[in-house]
Amino acid sequence: LELTQEEQFQARIDADVRIEPKDWMPDAYRKTLIRQISQHAHSELVGMLPEGNWITRAPSLKRKSILLAKVQDEAGHGLYLYSAAETLGASRDQMLADLHSGKAKYSSIFNYPTLSWADMGCVGWLVDGAAILNQVPLCRTSYGPYARAMVRVCKEESFHQRQGFEIMQTLCEGSPEQKAMAQEGLNRWWWPTLMMFGPADADSPNTAQSMNWRIKRFTNDELRQKFVDMMVPQAEFLGLTVPDPNLKWNEAKQGYDFGDVDWEEFWNVVKGNGMCNKERLQARVQAHEEGAWVREAALAHAEKRKQREAV
Ligand code: FAQ
């Protein structure tokens, strides 16, 4: 019995064999991986902006150096991810051009403004918490370079999440004004964070095939449920109220029931009409243009070195 190339590929996936850059793969597998990995990379880059906003206003030198380190880590994550996408034949210049023209997507969450210091707590606690839940399973994703990039990324994300939780804890143990600031942050970030996991499974065009190819190891709704179940006890520990009147422990499913996400808001943000979409893209394009001289200098340096070594 002869298996087709595609059947052999699926058999390797089903046996949990990692796919490597030089292996044969279906075009659609390559395409969806480039799509997901490049969007993930873009999210890391744009994800620097909401927190970058607070580096100059962090309340102490210690907080400032921690935040600076976190934002630098995000730049690093973006670079590993672009490299992983390059192993599939994607060009970095093209990926960046697609981000800058507004053609490529990046996570909806980074189109919300960071208005108070508590937002640094909320981004670390909730947004990085969601990112970890989504990314720990990606350490077992079927494509080798993506899986390996995720291992280091997840280690750094767990430090990010703890620093966010610690900001929240400090605020919650502080003055009534600080506690109120923490609650107000949670009120604004809770629902957008639930949207990070993507549309409901029934409305997710990519999930079924990505699960079959073991690119995704859990569906969007499965991860969203895990997130709610993990975060509600943490909010209770902090003495904060999750802004969802329908939140209720369900003994039978051993998890929380929760209210409906506002999908109209989600798609509106994904389509480019969120609160900060234009500002974020503009800041990205400006940073890229202002960095042109660094890229040129690095190229010139590499060229000189090559010539020196050739002598
Ligand atoms: N925002 O069929 P599905 C971080 C799009 S963490 C915008 O379900 P899929 C760390 C989706 O692309 C954030 N668009 O798609 C950090 C698709 O459109 P397309 C990044 C979204 O791929 C923390 C369409 O909707 N993490 O950066 C969103 O199976 C703090 C239909 O959706 C990752 O990217 C959304 N939220 O599932 C940095 C993780 N959701 O492409 C700084 C890897 C969906 O067909 C500070 N990615 N869409 O045109 C994934 O796990 C998946 O790609 C999902 C989406 C789960 C995001």
Tab-separated table of C-alpha atoms and ligand atoms in Angstrom:
chain	number	residue	atom	x	y	z
A	1	LEU	CA	0.000	0.000	0.000
A	2	GLU	CA	1.553	3.262	-1.190
A	3	LEU	CA	0.911	6.379	0.889
A	4	THR	CA	0.782	9.729	-0.882
A	5	GLN	CA	3.266	12.391	0.177
A	6	GLU	CA	0.478	14.177	1.998
A	7	GLU	CA	-0.581	11.001	3.849
A	8	GLN	CA	3.015	10.356	4.886
A	9	PHE	CA	3.227	13.898	6.175
A	10	GLN	CA	0.035	13.499	8.206
A	11	ALA	CA	1.304	10.176	9.584
A	12	ARG	CA	4.445	11.920	10.866
A	13	ILE	CA	2.311	14.646	12.448
A	14	ASP	CA	0.071	12.026	14.074
A	15	ALA	CA	3.162	10.301	15.485
A	16	ASP	CA	4.280	13.668	16.963
A	17	VAL	CA	7.371	13.844	14.766
A	18	ARG	CA	8.577	17.439	14.422
A	19	ILE	CA	8.550	18.919	10.945
A	20	GLU	CA	11.830	20.651	10.067
A	21	PRO	CA	12.538	23.367	7.448
A	22	LYS	CA	13.953	21.035	4.781
A	23	ASP	CA	11.161	18.427	5.113
A	24	TRP	CA	8.434	18.210	2.509
A	25	MET	CA	5.236	19.899	3.683
A	26	PRO	CA	1.905	20.765	2.047
A	27	ASP	CA	1.774	24.328	0.716
A	28	ALA	CA	-1.214	25.100	2.924
A	29	TYR	CA	0.726	23.979	6.038
A	30	ARG	CA	3.593	26.307	5.112
A	31	LYS	CA	1.188	29.133	4.369
A	32	THR	CA	-0.795	28.914	7.593
A	33	LEU	CA	2.409	28.677	9.644
A	34	ILE	CA	3.844	31.778	7.974
A	35	ARG	CA	0.526	33.499	8.681
A	36	GLN	CA	0.440	32.548	12.359
A	37	ILE	CA	4.154	32.992	13.119
A	38	SER	CA	4.408	36.366	11.353
A	39	GLN	CA	1.272	37.646	13.104
A	40	HIS	CA	2.756	36.451	16.363
A	41	ALA	CA	6.021	38.292	15.580
A	42	HIS	CA	4.129	41.462	14.680
A	43	SER	CA	2.220	41.216	17.971
A	44	GLU	CA	5.482	41.164	19.895
A	45	LEU	CA	6.743	44.263	18.090
A	46	VAL	CA	3.535	46.262	18.354
A	47	GLY	CA	3.169	44.879	21.884
A	48	MET	CA	6.150	46.966	22.947
A	49	LEU	CA	4.238	50.197	22.365
A	50	PRO	CA	1.557	50.175	25.110
A	51	GLU	CA	4.211	49.487	27.761
A	52	GLY	CA	6.889	51.637	26.133
A	53	ASN	CA	4.454	54.447	26.845
A	54	TRP	CA	5.145	54.077	30.592
A	55	ILE	CA	8.929	53.635	30.709
A	56	THR	CA	9.510	57.344	31.291
A	57	ARG	CA	6.729	57.480	33.896
A	58	ALA	CA	7.397	54.355	35.962
A	59	PRO	CA	7.015	55.222	39.674
A	60	SER	CA	10.541	54.171	40.725
A	61	LEU	CA	13.952	53.347	39.294
A	62	LYS	CA	13.367	49.667	40.070
A	63	ARG	CA	10.031	49.603	38.233
A	64	LYS	CA	11.574	51.458	35.335
A	65	SER	CA	14.426	48.987	34.904
A	66	ILE	CA	12.057	46.011	35.144
A	67	LEU	CA	9.714	47.495	32.547
A	68	LEU	CA	12.622	48.348	30.256
A	69	ALA	CA	13.865	44.741	30.459
A	70	LYS	CA	10.389	43.386	29.716
A	71	VAL	CA	9.927	45.575	26.658
A	72	GLN	CA	13.375	44.548	25.384
A	73	ASP	CA	12.408	40.890	25.828
A	74	GLU	CA	9.404	41.500	23.585
A	75	ALA	CA	11.662	42.862	20.841
A	76	GLY	CA	13.753	39.695	21.201
A	77	HIS	CA	10.647	37.481	20.915
A	78	GLY	CA	9.688	39.271	17.723
A	79	LEU	CA	13.157	38.589	16.286
A	80	TYR	CA	13.112	34.840	17.084
A	81	LEU	CA	9.687	34.605	15.525
A	82	TYR	CA	10.665	36.422	12.317
A	83	SER	CA	13.626	34.031	12.098
A	84	ALA	CA	11.302	31.036	12.513
A	85	ALA	CA	9.076	32.382	9.720
A	86	GLU	CA	12.140	32.901	7.507
A	87	THR	CA	12.923	29.161	7.741
A	88	LEU	CA	9.657	28.643	5.839
A	89	GLY	CA	10.797	30.902	3.013
A	90	ALA	CA	9.096	34.122	4.127
A	91	SER	CA	11.124	37.303	3.630
A	92	ARG	CA	11.536	39.564	6.628
A	93	ASP	CA	11.313	42.708	4.500
A	94	GLN	CA	8.026	41.484	3.041
A	95	MET	CA	6.603	40.579	6.467
A	96	LEU	CA	7.501	44.016	7.808
A	97	ALA	CA	6.115	45.723	4.706
A	98	ASP	CA	2.809	43.857	5.246
A	99	LEU	CA	2.691	44.978	8.875
A	100	HIS	CA	3.448	48.577	7.990
A	101	SER	CA	0.887	48.743	5.181
A	102	GLY	CA	-1.836	47.430	7.498
A	103	LYS	CA	-2.224	44.223	5.460
A	104	ALA	CA	-0.931	41.869	8.175
A	105	LYS	CA	-2.755	41.296	11.426
A	106	TYR	CA	-1.350	41.546	14.951
A	107	SER	CA	-3.074	40.876	18.262
A	108	SER	CA	-6.158	42.988	18.876
A	109	ILE	CA	-5.096	43.572	22.495
A	110	PHE	CA	-2.387	46.063	21.585
A	111	ASN	CA	-4.911	48.483	20.122
A	112	TYR	CA	-6.123	49.502	23.586
A	113	PRO	CA	-4.578	52.468	25.405
A	114	THR	CA	-2.510	52.249	28.608
A	115	LEU	CA	-3.962	55.034	30.739
A	116	SER	CA	-2.623	54.456	34.247
A	117	TRP	CA	0.251	52.708	36.018
A	118	ALA	CA	-2.210	49.935	36.937
A	119	ASP	CA	-2.351	49.166	33.217
A	120	MET	CA	1.270	47.967	33.440
A	121	GLY	CA	0.049	45.553	36.102
A	122	CYS	CA	-2.916	44.493	33.967
A	123	VAL	CA	-0.827	43.968	30.827
A	124	GLY	CA	1.651	41.785	32.716
A	125	TRP	CA	-0.917	39.902	34.763
A	126	LEU	CA	-3.702	39.435	32.204
A	127	VAL	CA	-2.149	39.892	28.746
A	128	ASP	CA	1.025	37.942	29.507
A	129	GLY	CA	-1.108	35.434	31.426
A	130	ALA	CA	-3.171	34.882	28.271
A	131	ALA	CA	-0.012	34.785	26.150
A	132	ILE	CA	1.497	32.048	28.359
A	133	LEU	CA	-1.632	29.897	28.255
A	134	ASN	CA	-1.616	30.157	24.470
A	135	GLN	CA	2.148	29.683	24.078
A	136	VAL	CA	3.037	26.878	26.502
A	137	PRO	CA	1.167	24.391	24.261
A	138	LEU	CA	2.979	25.921	21.260
A	139	CYS	CA	6.230	24.510	22.698
A	140	ARG	CA	4.749	21.229	21.348
A	141	THR	CA	3.606	22.650	18.029
A	142	SER	CA	4.446	20.437	15.046
A	143	TYR	CA	6.910	22.815	13.353
A	144	GLY	CA	10.347	22.496	14.976
A	145	PRO	CA	11.729	26.054	14.738
A	146	TYR	CA	8.475	27.565	16.071
A	147	ALA	CA	8.300	25.062	18.942
A	148	ARG	CA	11.908	25.718	19.963
A	149	ALA	CA	11.479	29.500	19.832
A	150	MET	CA	8.502	29.148	22.180
A	151	VAL	CA	10.557	27.461	24.922
A	152	ARG	CA	12.665	30.522	25.660
A	153	VAL	CA	9.789	32.903	24.985
A	154	CYS	CA	7.653	31.134	27.604
A	155	LYS	CA	10.378	31.336	30.254
A	156	GLU	CA	10.581	35.089	29.746
A	157	GLU	CA	6.795	35.445	29.624
A	158	SER	CA	6.472	33.842	33.024
A	159	PHE	CA	8.767	36.511	34.512
A	160	HIS	CA	6.625	39.131	32.751
A	161	GLN	CA	3.457	37.729	34.190
A	162	ARG	CA	4.820	37.674	37.728
A	163	GLN	CA	6.012	41.253	37.518
A	164	GLY	CA	2.509	42.261	36.394
A	165	PHE	CA	0.860	40.359	39.203
A	166	GLU	CA	3.267	41.929	41.674
A	167	ILE	CA	2.356	45.432	40.465
A	168	MET	CA	-1.321	44.550	40.996
A	169	GLN	CA	-0.629	43.122	44.446
A	170	THR	CA	1.307	46.217	45.505
A	171	LEU	CA	-1.530	48.476	44.318
A	172	CYS	CA	-4.169	46.313	45.998
A	173	GLU	CA	-2.314	46.432	49.314
A	174	GLY	CA	-1.825	50.203	48.988
A	175	SER	CA	-4.095	53.218	49.513
A	176	PRO	CA	-7.809	53.150	48.569
A	177	GLU	CA	-6.901	55.224	45.505
A	178	GLN	CA	-4.324	52.660	44.416
A	179	LYS	CA	-6.772	49.816	44.920
A	180	ALA	CA	-9.375	51.709	42.868
A	181	MET	CA	-6.800	52.233	40.121
A	182	ALA	CA	-6.165	48.469	40.017
A	183	GLN	CA	-9.899	47.738	39.807
A	184	GLU	CA	-10.389	50.318	37.078
A	185	GLY	CA	-7.573	48.710	35.077
A	186	LEU	CA	-9.117	45.263	35.446
A	187	ASN	CA	-12.469	46.671	34.314
A	188	ARG	CA	-10.944	47.888	31.057
A	189	TRP	CA	-8.585	44.954	30.325
A	190	TRP	CA	-10.692	41.921	31.218
A	191	TRP	CA	-12.851	41.661	28.087
A	192	PRO	CA	-10.167	42.648	25.554
A	193	THR	CA	-7.938	39.955	27.094
A	194	LEU	CA	-10.623	37.306	26.559
A	195	MET	CA	-10.668	38.401	22.892
A	196	MET	CA	-6.950	37.604	22.516
A	197	PHE	CA	-7.794	33.902	22.167
A	198	GLY	CA	-9.577	34.605	18.893
A	199	PRO	CA	-13.158	34.056	17.713
A	200	ALA	CA	-15.399	31.318	19.141
A	201	ASP	CA	-14.548	27.894	17.704
A	202	ALA	CA	-17.691	27.906	15.565
A	203	ASP	CA	-16.488	31.135	13.898
A	204	SER	CA	-12.800	30.237	13.644
A	205	PRO	CA	-11.951	29.296	10.046
A	206	ASN	CA	-8.402	28.112	10.841
A	207	THR	CA	-8.800	26.056	14.016
A	208	ALA	CA	-9.921	22.675	12.654
A	209	GLN	CA	-7.076	22.338	10.135
A	210	SER	CA	-4.489	23.776	12.538
A	211	MET	CA	-5.560	21.237	15.183
A	212	ASN	CA	-5.274	18.432	12.614
A	213	TRP	CA	-1.758	19.535	11.756
A	214	ARG	CA	-0.981	19.952	15.469
A	215	ILE	CA	0.019	23.556	14.907
A	216	LYS	CA	-2.564	24.463	17.547
A	217	ARG	CA	-2.910	22.025	20.453
A	218	PHE	CA	-6.063	23.577	21.946
A	219	THR	CA	-8.963	25.454	20.390
A	220	ASN	CA	-9.648	29.143	21.032
A	221	ASP	CA	-12.597	28.403	23.345
A	222	GLU	CA	-10.674	25.761	25.302
A	223	LEU	CA	-7.893	28.230	26.061
A	224	ARG	CA	-10.345	31.026	26.895
A	225	GLN	CA	-12.028	28.717	29.433
A	226	LYS	CA	-8.674	27.752	30.989
A	227	PHE	CA	-7.822	31.452	31.258
A	228	VAL	CA	-11.023	32.361	33.091
A	229	ASP	CA	-10.590	29.391	35.443
A	230	MET	CA	-7.017	30.426	36.214
A	231	MET	CA	-7.657	34.157	36.625
A	232	VAL	CA	-10.813	34.303	38.733
A	233	PRO	CA	-9.113	32.899	41.871
A	234	GLN	CA	-6.191	35.284	41.327
A	235	ALA	CA	-8.575	38.255	41.118
A	236	GLU	CA	-10.257	37.036	44.317
A	237	PHE	CA	-6.878	36.773	46.020
A	238	LEU	CA	-6.185	40.396	45.044
A	239	GLY	CA	-9.611	41.450	46.334
A	240	LEU	CA	-10.692	42.616	42.871
A	241	THR	CA	-14.001	42.044	41.098
A	242	VAL	CA	-14.037	40.553	37.610
A	243	PRO	CA	-16.346	42.805	35.552
A	244	ASP	CA	-18.744	40.065	34.437
A	245	PRO	CA	-22.152	39.760	36.112
A	246	ASN	CA	-22.631	36.326	34.501
A	247	LEU	CA	-19.508	34.821	35.990
A	248	LYS	CA	-20.509	31.769	38.009
A	249	TRP	CA	-18.811	28.569	39.177
A	250	ASN	CA	-20.264	25.541	37.412
A	251	GLU	CA	-19.816	22.521	39.652
A	252	ALA	CA	-20.702	20.024	36.914
A	253	LYS	CA	-18.044	21.248	34.472
A	254	GLN	CA	-15.593	22.176	37.254
A	255	GLY	CA	-15.078	25.550	35.627
A	256	TYR	CA	-16.655	28.990	35.424
A	257	ASP	CA	-19.546	29.972	33.224
A	258	PHE	CA	-18.990	33.476	31.897
A	259	GLY	CA	-20.726	36.153	29.843
A	260	ASP	CA	-20.549	36.645	26.084
A	261	VAL	CA	-17.602	38.436	24.553
A	262	ASP	CA	-18.596	41.454	22.459
A	263	TRP	CA	-17.584	40.016	19.073
A	264	GLU	CA	-18.618	43.159	17.255
A	265	GLU	CA	-15.972	45.069	19.193
A	266	PHE	CA	-13.429	42.307	18.469
A	267	TRP	CA	-13.936	42.337	14.676
A	268	ASN	CA	-13.984	46.106	14.659
A	269	VAL	CA	-10.534	46.172	16.279
A	270	VAL	CA	-9.224	43.386	14.003
A	271	LYS	CA	-10.395	45.370	10.958
A	272	GLY	CA	-8.278	48.340	12.041
A	273	ASN	CA	-10.881	50.519	13.731
A	274	GLY	CA	-9.933	50.071	17.385
A	275	MET	CA	-9.010	52.913	19.710
A	276	CYS	CA	-5.276	52.904	18.938
A	277	ASN	CA	-4.852	51.023	15.627
A	278	LYS	CA	-3.779	54.093	13.656
A	279	GLU	CA	-1.482	55.375	16.390
A	280	ARG	CA	0.210	51.978	16.792
A	281	LEU	CA	0.892	51.507	13.089
A	282	GLN	CA	2.135	55.048	12.754
A	283	ALA	CA	4.549	54.578	15.683
A	284	ARG	CA	5.807	51.300	14.139
A	285	VAL	CA	6.394	52.851	10.721
A	286	GLN	CA	8.163	55.831	12.275
A	287	ALA	CA	10.417	53.583	14.381
A	288	HIS	CA	11.282	51.548	11.287
A	289	GLU	CA	12.135	54.645	9.268
A	290	GLU	CA	14.192	56.161	12.077
A	291	GLY	CA	16.076	52.870	12.401
A	292	ALA	CA	17.137	52.829	8.745
A	293	TRP	CA	20.590	54.214	9.562
A	294	VAL	CA	21.190	51.411	12.094
A	295	ARG	CA	20.384	48.753	9.491
A	296	GLU	CA	22.619	50.490	6.957
A	297	ALA	CA	25.470	50.800	9.470
A	298	ALA	CA	25.184	47.124	10.445
A	299	LEU	CA	25.309	46.091	6.782
A	300	ALA	CA	28.333	48.325	6.114
A	301	HIS	CA	30.081	46.883	9.171
A	302	ALA	CA	29.389	43.307	8.068
A	303	GLU	CA	30.717	44.128	4.601
A	304	LYS	CA	33.955	45.646	5.998
A	305	ARG	CA	34.480	42.613	8.215
A	306	LYS	CA	34.010	40.265	5.311
A	307	GLN	CA	36.613	42.184	3.293
A	308	ARG	CA	39.062	42.191	6.205
A	309	GLU	CA	38.643	38.435	6.645
A	310	ALA	CA	39.149	37.861	2.921
A	311	VAL	CA	42.634	39.452	3.038
B	1	FAQ	N1	-6.261	39.690	17.205
B	1	FAQ	O1	-9.322	31.180	12.586
B	1	FAQ	P1	-8.816	31.952	13.745
B	1	FAQ	C1	2.093	38.497	22.744
B	1	FAQ	C2	-7.648	36.563	13.392
B	1	FAQ	S1	0.709	37.491	22.783
B	1	FAQ	C3	-6.180	39.881	15.871
B	1	FAQ	O2	-9.189	31.495	15.096
B	1	FAQ	P2	-6.058	31.173	14.245
B	1	FAQ	C4	2.981	38.555	23.964
B	1	FAQ	C5	-6.833	35.404	12.860
B	1	FAQ	O3	-5.508	35.797	12.611
B	1	FAQ	C6	-0.299	37.854	21.338
B	1	FAQ	N2	-6.561	38.954	14.981
B	1	FAQ	O4	-7.213	32.087	13.601
B	1	FAQ	C7	3.046	39.913	24.569
B	1	FAQ	C8	-7.609	35.031	11.618
B	1	FAQ	O5	-7.303	35.922	10.549
B	1	FAQ	P3	-6.409	35.462	9.271
B	1	FAQ	C9	0.129	37.141	20.082
B	1	FAQ	C10	-7.026	37.779	15.455
B	1	FAQ	O6	-4.771	31.644	13.684
B	1	FAQ	C11	2.397	40.163	25.757
B	1	FAQ	C12	-9.042	35.334	12.014
B	1	FAQ	O7	-8.989	36.241	13.104
B	1	FAQ	N3	0.063	35.728	20.211
B	1	FAQ	O8	2.266	39.089	21.756
B	1	FAQ	C13	-7.123	37.520	16.831
B	1	FAQ	O9	-6.385	29.733	14.123
B	1	FAQ	C14	2.440	41.425	26.366
B	1	FAQ	C15	-9.801	34.081	12.409
B	1	FAQ	O10	-9.237	33.483	13.610
B	1	FAQ	C16	-0.017	34.897	19.157
B	1	FAQ	O11	-0.047	35.335	18.026
B	1	FAQ	C17	-6.718	38.523	17.716
B	1	FAQ	N4	-6.789	38.386	19.058
B	1	FAQ	O12	-6.128	31.513	15.813
B	1	FAQ	C18	3.774	40.976	23.985
B	1	FAQ	C19	-0.028	33.423	19.455
B	1	FAQ	N5	-7.632	36.283	16.993
B	1	FAQ	O13	-5.012	35.193	9.783
B	1	FAQ	C20	3.801	42.235	24.587
B	1	FAQ	C21	-0.004	32.537	18.234
B	1	FAQ	C22	-7.848	35.786	15.753
B	1	FAQ	O14	-7.028	34.204	8.723
B	1	FAQ	C23	3.143	42.470	25.791
B	1	FAQ	N6	-1.216	32.588	17.483
B	1	FAQ	N7	-7.500	36.694	14.838
B	1	FAQ	O15	-6.440	36.626	8.329
B	1	FAQ	C24	-2.322	31.803	17.726
B	1	FAQ	O16	-2.334	30.998	18.642
B	1	FAQ	C25	-3.488	31.919	16.797
B	1	FAQ	O17	-3.049	32.530	15.609
B	1	FAQ	C26	-4.717	32.691	17.390
B	1	FAQ	C27	-5.799	32.789	16.289
B	1	FAQ	C28	-5.270	31.936	18.578
B	1	FAQ	C29	-4.309	34.095	17.797
